[in-house]
XYZ file of C-alpha atoms in Angstrom:
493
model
C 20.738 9.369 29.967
C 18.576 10.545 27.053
C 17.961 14.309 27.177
C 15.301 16.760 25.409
C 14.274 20.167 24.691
C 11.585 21.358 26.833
C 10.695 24.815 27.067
C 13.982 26.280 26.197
C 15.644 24.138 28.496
C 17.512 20.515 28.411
C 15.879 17.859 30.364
C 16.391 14.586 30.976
C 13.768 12.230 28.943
C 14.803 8.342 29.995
C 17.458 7.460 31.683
C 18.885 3.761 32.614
C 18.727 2.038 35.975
C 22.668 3.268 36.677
C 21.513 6.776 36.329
C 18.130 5.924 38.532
C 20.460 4.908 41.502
C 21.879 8.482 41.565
C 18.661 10.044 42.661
C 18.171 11.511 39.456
C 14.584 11.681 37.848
C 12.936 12.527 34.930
C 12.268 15.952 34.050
C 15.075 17.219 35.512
C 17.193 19.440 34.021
C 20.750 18.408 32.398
C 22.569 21.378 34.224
C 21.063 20.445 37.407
C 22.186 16.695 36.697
C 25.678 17.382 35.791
C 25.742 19.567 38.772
C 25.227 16.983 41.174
C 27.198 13.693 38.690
C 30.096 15.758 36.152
C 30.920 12.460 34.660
C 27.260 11.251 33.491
C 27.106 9.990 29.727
C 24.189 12.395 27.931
C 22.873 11.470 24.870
C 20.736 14.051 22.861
C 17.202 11.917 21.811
C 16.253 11.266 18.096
C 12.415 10.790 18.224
C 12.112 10.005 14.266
C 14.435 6.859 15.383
C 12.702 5.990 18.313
C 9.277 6.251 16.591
C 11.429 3.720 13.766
C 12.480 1.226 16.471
C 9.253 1.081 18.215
C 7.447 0.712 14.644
C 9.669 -2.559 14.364
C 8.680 -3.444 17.605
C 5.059 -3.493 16.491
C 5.659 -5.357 13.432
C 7.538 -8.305 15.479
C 4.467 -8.058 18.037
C 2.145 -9.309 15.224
C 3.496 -13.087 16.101
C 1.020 -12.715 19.258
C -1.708 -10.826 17.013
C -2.849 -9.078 14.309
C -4.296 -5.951 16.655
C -1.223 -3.804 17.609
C -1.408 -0.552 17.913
C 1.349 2.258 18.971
C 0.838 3.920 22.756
C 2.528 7.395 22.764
C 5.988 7.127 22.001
C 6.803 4.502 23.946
C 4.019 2.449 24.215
C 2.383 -0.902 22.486
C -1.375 -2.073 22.692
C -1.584 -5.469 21.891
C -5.479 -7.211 21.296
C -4.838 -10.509 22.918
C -8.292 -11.716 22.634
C -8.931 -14.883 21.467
C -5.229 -16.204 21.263
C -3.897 -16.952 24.255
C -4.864 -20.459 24.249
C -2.317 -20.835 21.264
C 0.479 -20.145 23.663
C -0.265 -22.229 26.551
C -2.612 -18.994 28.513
C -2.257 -15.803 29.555
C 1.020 -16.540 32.225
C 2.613 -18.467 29.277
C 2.700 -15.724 26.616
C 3.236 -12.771 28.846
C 6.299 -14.706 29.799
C 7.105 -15.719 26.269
C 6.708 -11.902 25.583
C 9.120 -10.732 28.667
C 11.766 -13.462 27.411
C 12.049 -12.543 23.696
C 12.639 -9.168 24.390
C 14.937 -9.851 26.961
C 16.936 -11.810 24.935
C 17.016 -9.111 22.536
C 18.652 -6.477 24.795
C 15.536 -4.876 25.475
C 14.113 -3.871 29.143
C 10.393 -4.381 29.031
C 7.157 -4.020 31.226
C 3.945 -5.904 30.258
C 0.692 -6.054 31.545
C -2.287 -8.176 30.817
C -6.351 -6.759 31.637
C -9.709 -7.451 30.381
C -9.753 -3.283 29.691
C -7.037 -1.388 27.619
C -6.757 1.299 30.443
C -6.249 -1.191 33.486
C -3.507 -3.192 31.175
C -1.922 0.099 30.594
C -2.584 1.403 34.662
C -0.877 -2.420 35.191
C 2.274 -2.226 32.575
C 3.135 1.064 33.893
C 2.710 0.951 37.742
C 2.283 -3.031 38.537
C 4.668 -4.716 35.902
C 4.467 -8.219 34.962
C 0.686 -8.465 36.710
C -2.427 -10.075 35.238
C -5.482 -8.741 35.967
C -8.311 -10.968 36.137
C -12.011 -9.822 34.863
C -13.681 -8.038 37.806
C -10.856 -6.800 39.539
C -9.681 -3.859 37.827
C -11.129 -1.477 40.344
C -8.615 -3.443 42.880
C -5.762 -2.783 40.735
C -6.184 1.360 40.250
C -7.612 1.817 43.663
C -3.822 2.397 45.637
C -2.590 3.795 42.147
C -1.265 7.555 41.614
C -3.604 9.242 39.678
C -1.763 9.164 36.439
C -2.525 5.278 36.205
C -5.818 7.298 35.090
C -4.529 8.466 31.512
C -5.583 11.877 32.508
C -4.117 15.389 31.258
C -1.267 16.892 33.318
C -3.305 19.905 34.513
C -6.517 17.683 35.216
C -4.040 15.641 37.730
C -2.483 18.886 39.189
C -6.587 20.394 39.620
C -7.282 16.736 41.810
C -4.264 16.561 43.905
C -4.713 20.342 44.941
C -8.590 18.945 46.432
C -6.702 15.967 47.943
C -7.901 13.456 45.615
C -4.065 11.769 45.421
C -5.335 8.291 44.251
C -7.441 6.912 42.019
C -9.618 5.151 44.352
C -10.245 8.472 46.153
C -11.193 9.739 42.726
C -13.695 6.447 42.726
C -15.056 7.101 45.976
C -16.165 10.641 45.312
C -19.241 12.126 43.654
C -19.009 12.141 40.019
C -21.659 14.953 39.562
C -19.439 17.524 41.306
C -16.150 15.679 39.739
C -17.531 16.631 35.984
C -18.774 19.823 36.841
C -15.280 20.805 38.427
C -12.862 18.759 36.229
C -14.795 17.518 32.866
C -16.073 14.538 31.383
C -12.953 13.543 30.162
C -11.906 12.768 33.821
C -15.218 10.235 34.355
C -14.534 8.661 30.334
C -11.274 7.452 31.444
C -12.263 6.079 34.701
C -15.171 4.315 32.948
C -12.831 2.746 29.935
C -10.697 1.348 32.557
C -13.342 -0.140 34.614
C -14.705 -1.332 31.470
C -18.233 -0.045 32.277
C -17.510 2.333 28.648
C -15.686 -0.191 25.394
C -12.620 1.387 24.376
C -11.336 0.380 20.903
C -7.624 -0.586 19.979
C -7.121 0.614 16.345
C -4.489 -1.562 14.503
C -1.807 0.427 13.135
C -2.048 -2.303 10.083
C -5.128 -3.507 8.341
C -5.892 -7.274 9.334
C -6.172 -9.730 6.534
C -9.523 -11.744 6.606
C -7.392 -14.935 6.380
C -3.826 -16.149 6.970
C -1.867 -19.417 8.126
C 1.098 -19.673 9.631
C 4.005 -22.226 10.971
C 5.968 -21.968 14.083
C 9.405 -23.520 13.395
C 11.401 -25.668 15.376
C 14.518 -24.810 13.855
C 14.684 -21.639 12.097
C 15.688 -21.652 8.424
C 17.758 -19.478 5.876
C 17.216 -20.544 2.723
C 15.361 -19.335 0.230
C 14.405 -23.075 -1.041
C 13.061 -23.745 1.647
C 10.866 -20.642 2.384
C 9.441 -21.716 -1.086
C 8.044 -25.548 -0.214
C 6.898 -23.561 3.348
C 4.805 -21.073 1.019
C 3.469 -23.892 -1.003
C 2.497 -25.912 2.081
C 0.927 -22.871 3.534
C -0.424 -22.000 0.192
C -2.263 -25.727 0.123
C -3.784 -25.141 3.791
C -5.078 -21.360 2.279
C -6.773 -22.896 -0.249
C -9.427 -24.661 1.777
C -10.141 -21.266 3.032
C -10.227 -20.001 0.088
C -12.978 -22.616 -1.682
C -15.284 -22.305 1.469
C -15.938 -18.494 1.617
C -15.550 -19.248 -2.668
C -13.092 -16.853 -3.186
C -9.936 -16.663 -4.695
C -6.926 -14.198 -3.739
C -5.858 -10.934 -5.184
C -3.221 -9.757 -3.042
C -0.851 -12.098 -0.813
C 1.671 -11.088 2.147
C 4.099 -12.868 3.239
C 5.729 -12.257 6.609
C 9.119 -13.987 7.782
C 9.877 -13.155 12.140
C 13.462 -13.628 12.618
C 14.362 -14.830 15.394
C 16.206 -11.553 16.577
C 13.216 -9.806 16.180
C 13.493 -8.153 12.364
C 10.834 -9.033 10.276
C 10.625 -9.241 6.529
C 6.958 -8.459 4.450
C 6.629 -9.489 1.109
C 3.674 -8.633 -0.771
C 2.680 -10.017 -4.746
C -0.627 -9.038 -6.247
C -2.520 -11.647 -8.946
C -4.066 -10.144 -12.058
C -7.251 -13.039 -11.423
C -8.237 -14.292 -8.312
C -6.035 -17.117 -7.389
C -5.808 -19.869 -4.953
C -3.924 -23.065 -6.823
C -0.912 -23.201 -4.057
C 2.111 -23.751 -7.080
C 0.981 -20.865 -8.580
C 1.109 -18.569 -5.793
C 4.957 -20.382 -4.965
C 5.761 -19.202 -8.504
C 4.807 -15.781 -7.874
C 6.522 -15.547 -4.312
C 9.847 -17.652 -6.124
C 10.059 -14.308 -8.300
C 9.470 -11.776 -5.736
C 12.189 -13.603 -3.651
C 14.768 -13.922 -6.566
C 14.433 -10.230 -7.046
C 14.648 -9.313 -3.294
C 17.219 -11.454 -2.313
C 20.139 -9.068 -1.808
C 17.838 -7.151 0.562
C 16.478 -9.805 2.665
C 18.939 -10.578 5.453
C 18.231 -14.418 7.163
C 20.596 -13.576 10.071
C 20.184 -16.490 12.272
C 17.114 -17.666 10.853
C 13.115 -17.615 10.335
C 11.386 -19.169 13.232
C 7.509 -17.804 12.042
C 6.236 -17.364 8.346
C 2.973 -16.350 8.108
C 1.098 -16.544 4.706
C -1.655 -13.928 4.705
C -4.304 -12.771 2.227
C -4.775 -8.898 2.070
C -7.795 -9.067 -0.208
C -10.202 -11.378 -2.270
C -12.460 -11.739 -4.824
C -15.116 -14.236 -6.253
C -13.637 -17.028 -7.646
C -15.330 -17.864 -10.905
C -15.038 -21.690 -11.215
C -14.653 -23.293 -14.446
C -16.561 -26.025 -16.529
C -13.431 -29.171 -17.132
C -13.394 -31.236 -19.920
C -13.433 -35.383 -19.631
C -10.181 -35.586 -18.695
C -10.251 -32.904 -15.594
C -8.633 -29.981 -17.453
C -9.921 -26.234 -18.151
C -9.302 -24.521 -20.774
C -8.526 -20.779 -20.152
C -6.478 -18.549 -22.964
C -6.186 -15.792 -20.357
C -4.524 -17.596 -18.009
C -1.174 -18.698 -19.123
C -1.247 -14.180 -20.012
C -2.296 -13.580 -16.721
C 0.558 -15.907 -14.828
C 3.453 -14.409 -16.882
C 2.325 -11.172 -16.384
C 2.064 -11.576 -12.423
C 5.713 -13.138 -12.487
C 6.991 -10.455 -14.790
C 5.948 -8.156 -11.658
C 6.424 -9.601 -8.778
C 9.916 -9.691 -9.855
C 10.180 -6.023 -11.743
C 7.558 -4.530 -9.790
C 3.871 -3.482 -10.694
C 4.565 -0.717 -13.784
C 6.528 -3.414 -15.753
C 3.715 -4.898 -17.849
C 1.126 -2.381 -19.045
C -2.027 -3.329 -20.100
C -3.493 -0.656 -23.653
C -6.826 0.361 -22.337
C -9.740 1.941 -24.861
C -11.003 5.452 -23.489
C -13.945 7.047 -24.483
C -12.389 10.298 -26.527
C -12.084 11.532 -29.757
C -8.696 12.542 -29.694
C -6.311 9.509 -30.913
C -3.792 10.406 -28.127
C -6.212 10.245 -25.556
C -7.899 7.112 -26.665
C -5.899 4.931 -25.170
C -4.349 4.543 -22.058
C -1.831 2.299 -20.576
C -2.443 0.742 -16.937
C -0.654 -1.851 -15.230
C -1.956 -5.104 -16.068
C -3.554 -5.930 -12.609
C -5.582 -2.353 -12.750
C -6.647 -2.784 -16.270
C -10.033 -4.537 -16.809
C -9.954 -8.194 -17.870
C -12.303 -10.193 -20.529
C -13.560 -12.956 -18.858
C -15.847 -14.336 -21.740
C -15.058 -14.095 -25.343
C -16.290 -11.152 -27.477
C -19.703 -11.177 -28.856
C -20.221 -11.767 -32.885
C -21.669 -8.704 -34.397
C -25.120 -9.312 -35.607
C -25.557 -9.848 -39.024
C -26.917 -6.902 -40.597
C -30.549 -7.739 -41.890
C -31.263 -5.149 -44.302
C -29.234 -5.659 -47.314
C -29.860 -2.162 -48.769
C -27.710 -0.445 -46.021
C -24.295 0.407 -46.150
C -21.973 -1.131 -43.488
C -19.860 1.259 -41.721
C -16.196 0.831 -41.532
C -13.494 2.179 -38.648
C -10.863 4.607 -39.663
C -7.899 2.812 -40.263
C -5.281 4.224 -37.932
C -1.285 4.013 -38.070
C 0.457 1.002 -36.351
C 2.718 3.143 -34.506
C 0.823 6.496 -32.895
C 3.255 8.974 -30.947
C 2.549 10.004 -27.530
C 2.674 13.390 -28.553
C 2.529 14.912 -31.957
C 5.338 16.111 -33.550
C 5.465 19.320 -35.496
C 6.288 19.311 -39.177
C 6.704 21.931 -41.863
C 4.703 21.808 -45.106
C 5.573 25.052 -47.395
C 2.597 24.751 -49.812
C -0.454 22.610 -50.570
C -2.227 22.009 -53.570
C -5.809 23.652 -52.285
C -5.721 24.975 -49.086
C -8.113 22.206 -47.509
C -5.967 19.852 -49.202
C -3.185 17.585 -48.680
C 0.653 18.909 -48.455
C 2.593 18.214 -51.640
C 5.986 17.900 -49.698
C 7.113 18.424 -45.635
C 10.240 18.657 -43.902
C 9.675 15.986 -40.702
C 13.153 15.978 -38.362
C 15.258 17.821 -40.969
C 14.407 15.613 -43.443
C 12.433 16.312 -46.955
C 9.883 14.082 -47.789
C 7.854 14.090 -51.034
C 4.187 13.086 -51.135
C 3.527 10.794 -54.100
C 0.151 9.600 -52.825
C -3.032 10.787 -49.859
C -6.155 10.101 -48.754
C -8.135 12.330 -46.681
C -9.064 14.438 -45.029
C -10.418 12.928 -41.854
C -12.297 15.424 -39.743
C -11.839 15.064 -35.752
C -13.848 17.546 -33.717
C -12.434 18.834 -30.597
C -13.706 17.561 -27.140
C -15.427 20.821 -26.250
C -16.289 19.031 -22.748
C -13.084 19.419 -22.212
C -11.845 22.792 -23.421
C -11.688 25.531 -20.962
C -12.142 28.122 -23.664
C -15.423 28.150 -25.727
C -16.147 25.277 -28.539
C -15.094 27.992 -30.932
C -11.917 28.422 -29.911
C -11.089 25.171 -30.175
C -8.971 23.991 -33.216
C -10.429 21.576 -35.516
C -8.044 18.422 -36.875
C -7.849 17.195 -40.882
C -5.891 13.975 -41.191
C -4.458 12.793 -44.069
C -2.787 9.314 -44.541
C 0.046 10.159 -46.544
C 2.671 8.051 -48.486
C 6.139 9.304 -50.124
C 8.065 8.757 -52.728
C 9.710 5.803 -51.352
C 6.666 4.181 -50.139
C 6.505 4.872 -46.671
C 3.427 5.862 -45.062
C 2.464 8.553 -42.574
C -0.522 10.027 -40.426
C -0.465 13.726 -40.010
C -2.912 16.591 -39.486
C -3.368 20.039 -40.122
C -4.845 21.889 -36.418
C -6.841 24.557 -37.833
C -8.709 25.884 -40.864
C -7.693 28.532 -43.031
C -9.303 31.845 -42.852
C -11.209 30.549 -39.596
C -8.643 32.930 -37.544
C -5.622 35.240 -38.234
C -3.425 32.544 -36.989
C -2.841 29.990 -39.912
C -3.154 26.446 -39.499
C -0.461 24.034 -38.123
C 0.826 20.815 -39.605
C 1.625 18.004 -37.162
C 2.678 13.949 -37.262
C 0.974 12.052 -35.492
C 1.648 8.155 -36.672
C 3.403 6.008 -39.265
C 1.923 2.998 -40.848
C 4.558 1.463 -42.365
């Protein structure tokens, strides 16, 4: 027996079909129980694993269909529409259902309905029953009125009236029934006669397109999961080039035949659909998950879906069938690169709009950042002869991600350049600058007023021995009673 907390007492949640031939029920309390049986087995329930296990559940459901969604705690709704045909008919899969999780040690009741709330009145009262189209008022008519999906109390407020059934709830008014017991009451009853729709929300988003291969015999290895991805990756791509469309993001699932199942997802920097590429990208994201993906007696399903798409923009070839791309060759290594590191291992510089050199730039992983699909533009040549071209600062080839504070002990004019600075406990001795550079603060950005704000000088120094720097001075003399700071920001060389 499984027992539970409920309202400061210990009661018995689920209990097995042993425990069921001693009279005892649930709901019942533990002491009560081991009054009447001393020797029963009690086992205290762990909801965070059940809610696990029946999440697992869910995820090897998705062989019958995309739509599953979690009932309660101990519940499935599973969206059959449309794919019953691919297991021989209704009978056929509801038995295929019963017999896989048999086989897997699990006790199981199923029922099939045109409405969720008469397959759910039929799993839980009339197991194992199909209910045809039409006939659902047949089914709940002799059915307790929990077969209803109504609230405790609601129940408890009928059966003191009489109304024990749900057919004698059906055969009275429903004017008096919602004034006395709510709307609620009549929604239900019209969801599960299907007179109201009642939606099944998938706990997982389904992709717009996916292919799949029931096995014969299941496999193991990871070879041959790769020529199954390409061949599934070849019948994608017909998809693919009718809705003109290439994939971003690709899933693949592997059902084992106990019932785990394995989801391995890659993401493309371009839209893709060329089936070796896409078996290059899942050959990485195997090699690197390969410790952690356990075959046990096989793969008997592997479906190949695609989680999102874009535009595919198609490309002019040459005379001898080839296109020429620069990007893509980039964009390939950098998808491998991830799918077997993971998405932060290739970064992507990205220009921001700021003044500020630090926050100019910003790194972004290379499937986020914004790619050039069509060369840069020339600049236009400048037409008037008598004006002066303007040139970008030059800036240092290495630039810190945060400046670094240096000490300069005295200056040959006070908006000048430092003669010498100590950088890291080192001296160095300025033989040569240029500057200064005048960056504005980003008073957008400041929470204090623009005149708070310090103002940055940046010199491009170089030392004695010919190396070259980028620092600033934050602050102007005599602009405030606290002098001016000296910080490196970049070297050049």
């Amino acid at each position: 027996m499984i027992s539970h907390r409920q309202a400061n007492a210990q009661r018995i949640a689920a209990l097995d079909e042993r425990a069921e031939a001693l009279h005892l029920k649930r709901g019942m309390g533990i002491a009560d129980a081991r009054a009447m049986h001393p020797s029963i087995d009690v086992v205290e329930a762990d909801p965070e694993a059940d809610r696990r296990l029946l999440e697992s559940l869910a995820d090897w459901c998705d062989r019958y269909t995309p739509l599953v969604a979690i009932d309660a705690a101990d519940g499935l709704f599973l969206d059959v529409t449309g794919c019953t045909h691919l297991f021989g008919g209704e009978r056929a899969m509801l038995d295929d259902i019963l017999s896989r999780f048999f086989h897997q040690g699990f006790d199981v009741r199923a029922g099939l309905a045109a409405t969720p709330g008469a397959a759910w009145a039929a799993t839980r009262f009339a197991s194992d029953r199909i209910v045809p189209g039409g006939e659902e008022e047949a089914l709940l008519a002799p059915l307790p009125l929990a077969a209803l999906r109504i609230e405790p109390d609601i129940r408890a407020s009928l059966e003191s009236v009489g109304l024990r059934t749900a057919g004698a709830v059906m055969a009275a008014p429903r004017a008096p029934l919602a004034r006395r017991f709510g709307t609620s009451l009549l929604l239900r009853l019209d969801q599960a006669l299907g007179r109201l729709d009642e939606a099944v929300s998938p706990r997982l988003p389904v992709a717009p397109l996916s292919v799949e291969r029931h096995l014969a015999e299941p496999i193991m290895l990871t070879d041959e999961l790769e020529r199954l991805v390409k061949m599934l990756a070849t019948t994608l791509k017909m998809d693919l080039e009718r809705r003109g469309e290439g994939a971003r993001r690709l899933a693949l699932l592997l059902f084992r035949v106990d019932g785990a199942v394995s989801r391995i997802a890659v993401g493309t920097s371009r839209p893709l659909r060329e089936p070796l590429l896409i078996q290059k990208l899942f050959h990485e994201r195997l090699a690197a998950l390969e410790q952690d993906i356990d075959a046990g007696y096989g793969f008997d399903l592997v479906r190949l879906s695609v989680l999102s798409a874009a535009a595919f923009d198609m490309q002019q070839a040459d005379l001898a069938g080839e296109t020429h791309d620069d990007g893509a060759d980039i964009a390939l290594f950098a998808d491998r690169i991830r799918a077997r590191l993971g998405e932060s291992a290739v970064l992507k510089p990205v220009a921001v709009e700021s003044h500020l050199p630090e926050r100019a730039v910003a790194t972004l992983p290379y499937a986020e950042a914004p790619q050039r699909v069509s060369p840069p533009k020339k600049p236009d040549k400048i037409q008037d002869t008598s004006s002066t071209p303007v040139f970008r600062p030059e800036r240092p080839i290495r630039l810190f991600r945060s400046p670094e504070p240096i000490e300069v002990p005295a200056t040959e004019m006070p908006e000048g350049p430092p003669m010498n600075f100590r950088w890291r406990r080192a001296l160095y001795r300025v033989a040569r600058a240029e500057g200064p550079e005048r960056i504005a603060p980003e008073w957008w950005r400041e929470t204090s007023g623009p005149e708070d704000a310090p103002t940055r000088d940046y010199f491009r120094i170089e030392d004695s021995d010919g190396r070259r720097y980028w620092l600033y001075r934050q602050g102007l003399y005599g602009a405030s009673q606290v002098p001016p700071r000296w910080f490196m920001h970049g070297v050049f060389a």
